[in-house]
mmCIF file of C-alpha atoms in Angstrom:
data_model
loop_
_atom_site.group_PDB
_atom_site.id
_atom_site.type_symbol
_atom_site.label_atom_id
_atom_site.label_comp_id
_atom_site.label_asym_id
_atom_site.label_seq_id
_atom_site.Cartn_x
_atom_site.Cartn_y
_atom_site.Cartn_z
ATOM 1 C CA UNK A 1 0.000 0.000 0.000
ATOM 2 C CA UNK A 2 3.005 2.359 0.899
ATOM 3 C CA UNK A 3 4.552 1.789 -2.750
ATOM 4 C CA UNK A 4 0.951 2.792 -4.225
ATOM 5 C CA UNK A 5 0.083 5.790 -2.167
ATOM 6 C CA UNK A 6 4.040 6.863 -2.994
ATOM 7 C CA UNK A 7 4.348 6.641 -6.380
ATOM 8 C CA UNK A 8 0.446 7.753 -7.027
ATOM 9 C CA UNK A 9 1.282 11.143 -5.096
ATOM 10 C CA UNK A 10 4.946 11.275 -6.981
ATOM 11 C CA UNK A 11 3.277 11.261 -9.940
ATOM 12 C CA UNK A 12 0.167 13.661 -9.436
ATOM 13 C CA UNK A 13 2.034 16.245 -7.309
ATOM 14 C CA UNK A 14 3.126 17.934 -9.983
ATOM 15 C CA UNK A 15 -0.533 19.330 -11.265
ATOM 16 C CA UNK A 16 -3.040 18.519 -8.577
ATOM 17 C CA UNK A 17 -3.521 20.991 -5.840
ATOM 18 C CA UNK A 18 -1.187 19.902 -2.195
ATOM 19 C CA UNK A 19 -4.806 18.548 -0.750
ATOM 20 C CA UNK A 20 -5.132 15.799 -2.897
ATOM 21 C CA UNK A 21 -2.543 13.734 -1.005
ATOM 22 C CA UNK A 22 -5.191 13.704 1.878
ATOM 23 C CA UNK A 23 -7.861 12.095 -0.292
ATOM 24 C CA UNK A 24 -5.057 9.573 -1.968
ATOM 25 C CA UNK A 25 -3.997 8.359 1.915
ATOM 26 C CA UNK A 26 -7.737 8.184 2.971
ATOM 27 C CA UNK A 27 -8.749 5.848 0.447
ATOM 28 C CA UNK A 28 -4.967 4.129 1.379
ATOM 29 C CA UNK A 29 -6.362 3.956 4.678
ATOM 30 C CA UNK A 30 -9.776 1.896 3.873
ATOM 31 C CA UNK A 31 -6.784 -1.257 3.192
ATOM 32 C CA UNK A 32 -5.537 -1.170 6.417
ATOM 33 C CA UNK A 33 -5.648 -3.364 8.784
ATOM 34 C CA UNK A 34 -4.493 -1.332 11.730
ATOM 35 C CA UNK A 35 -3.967 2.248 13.031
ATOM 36 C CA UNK A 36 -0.636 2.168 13.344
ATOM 37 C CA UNK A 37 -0.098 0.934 9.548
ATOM 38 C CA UNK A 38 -2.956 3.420 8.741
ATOM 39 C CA UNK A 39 -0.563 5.781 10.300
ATOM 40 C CA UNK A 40 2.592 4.647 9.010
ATOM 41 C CA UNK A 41 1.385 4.215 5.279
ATOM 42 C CA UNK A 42 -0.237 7.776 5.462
ATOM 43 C CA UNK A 43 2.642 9.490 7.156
ATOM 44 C CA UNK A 44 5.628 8.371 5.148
ATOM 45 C CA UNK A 45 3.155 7.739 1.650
ATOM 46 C CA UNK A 46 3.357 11.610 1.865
ATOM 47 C CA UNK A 47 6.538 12.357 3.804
ATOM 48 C CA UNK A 48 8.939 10.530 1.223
ATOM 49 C CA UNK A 49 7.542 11.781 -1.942
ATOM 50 C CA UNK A 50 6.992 15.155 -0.998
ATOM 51 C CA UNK A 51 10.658 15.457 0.007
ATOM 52 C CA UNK A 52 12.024 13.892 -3.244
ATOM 53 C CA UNK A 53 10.176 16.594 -5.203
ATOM 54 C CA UNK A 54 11.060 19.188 -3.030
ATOM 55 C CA UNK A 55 14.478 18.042 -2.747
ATOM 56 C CA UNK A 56 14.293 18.256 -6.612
ATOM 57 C CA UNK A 57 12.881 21.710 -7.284
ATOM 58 C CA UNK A 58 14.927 22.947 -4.363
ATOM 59 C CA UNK A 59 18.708 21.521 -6.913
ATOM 60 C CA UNK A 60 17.076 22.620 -9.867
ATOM 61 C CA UNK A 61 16.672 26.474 -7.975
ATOM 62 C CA UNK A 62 20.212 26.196 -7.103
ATOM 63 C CA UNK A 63 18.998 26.142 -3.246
ATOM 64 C CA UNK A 64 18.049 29.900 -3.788
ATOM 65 C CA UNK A 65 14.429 29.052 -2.787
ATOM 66 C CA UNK A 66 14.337 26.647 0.360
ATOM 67 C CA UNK A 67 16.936 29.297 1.780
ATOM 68 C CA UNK A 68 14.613 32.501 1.160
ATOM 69 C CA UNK A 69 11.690 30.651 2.787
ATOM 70 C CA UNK A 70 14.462 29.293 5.504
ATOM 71 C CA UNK A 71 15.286 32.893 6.098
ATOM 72 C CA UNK A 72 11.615 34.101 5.997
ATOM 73 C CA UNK A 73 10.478 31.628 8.681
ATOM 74 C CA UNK A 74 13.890 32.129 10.722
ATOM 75 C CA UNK A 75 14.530 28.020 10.509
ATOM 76 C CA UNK A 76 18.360 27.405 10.581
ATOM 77 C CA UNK A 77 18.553 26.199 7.143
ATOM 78 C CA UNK A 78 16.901 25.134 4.041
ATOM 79 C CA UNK A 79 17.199 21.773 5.130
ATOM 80 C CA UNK A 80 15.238 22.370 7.825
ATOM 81 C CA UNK A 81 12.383 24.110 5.695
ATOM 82 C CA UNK A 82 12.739 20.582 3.423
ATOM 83 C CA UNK A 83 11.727 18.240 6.524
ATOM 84 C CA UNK A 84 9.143 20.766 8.018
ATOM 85 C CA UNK A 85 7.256 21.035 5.015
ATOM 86 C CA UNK A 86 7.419 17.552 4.432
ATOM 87 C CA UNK A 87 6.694 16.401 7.747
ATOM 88 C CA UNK A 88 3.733 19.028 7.401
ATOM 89 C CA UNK A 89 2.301 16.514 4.287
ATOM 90 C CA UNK A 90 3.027 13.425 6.310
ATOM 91 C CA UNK A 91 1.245 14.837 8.969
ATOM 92 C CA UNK A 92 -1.779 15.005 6.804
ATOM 93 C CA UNK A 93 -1.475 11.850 4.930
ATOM 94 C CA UNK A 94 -1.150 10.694 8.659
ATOM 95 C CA UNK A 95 -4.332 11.728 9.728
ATOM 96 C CA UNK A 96 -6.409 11.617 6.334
ATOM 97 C CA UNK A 97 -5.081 7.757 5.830
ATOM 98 C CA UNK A 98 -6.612 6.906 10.237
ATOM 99 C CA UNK A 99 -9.972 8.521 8.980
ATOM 100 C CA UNK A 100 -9.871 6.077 6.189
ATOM 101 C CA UNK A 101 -9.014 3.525 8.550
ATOM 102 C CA UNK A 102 -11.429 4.410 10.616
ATOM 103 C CA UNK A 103 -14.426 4.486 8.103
ATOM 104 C CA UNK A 104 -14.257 1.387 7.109
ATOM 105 C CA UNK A 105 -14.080 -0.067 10.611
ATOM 106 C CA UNK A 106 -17.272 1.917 12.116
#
């Protein structure tokens, strides 16, 4: 399920708005079979993708990006902005792929 939900959001995250890896893990979540996999498969089916394309964009800028948002948020460096914004996704996936989980299981 992890592979799925990763490679569906790698592929659509370029042209679909940043929401629609929320519906992707919730529908992730309804094959569960337990909240912490509903967690796990949400949180990094997000977290991992949305850092490779960040990490991406972020060589073809030349870095010049991730460090003016770095410097705008006062985070130490653009690495940092990288793993908060990603961790930001995961936490959605996270929590869109437990209500998923927990649909199917009311």
């Amino acid at each position: 399920m992890f592979y799925f939900l990763a490679l569906l959001i790698l592929t659509t995250s370029w042209w679909l708005p940043w929401w629609s890896c929320g519906l992707f893990s919730f529908f992730a979540g309804l094959g569960c079979k337990s909240h912490k996999g509903a967690l796990g498969v949400g949180f990094l089916g997000v977290f991992v993708p949305w850092f490779m394309v960040i990490y991406y964009l972020d060589l073809k800028a030349y870095g010049r990006i991730a460090e003016q948002l770095a410097a705008l948020f006062s985070l130490p460096s653009s690495s940092a902005m990288m793993l908060m914004t990603s961790a930001l996704g995961g936490i959605v996936g996270a929590v869109c792929s437990e209500a998923g989980y927990l649909w199917r299981n009311k």
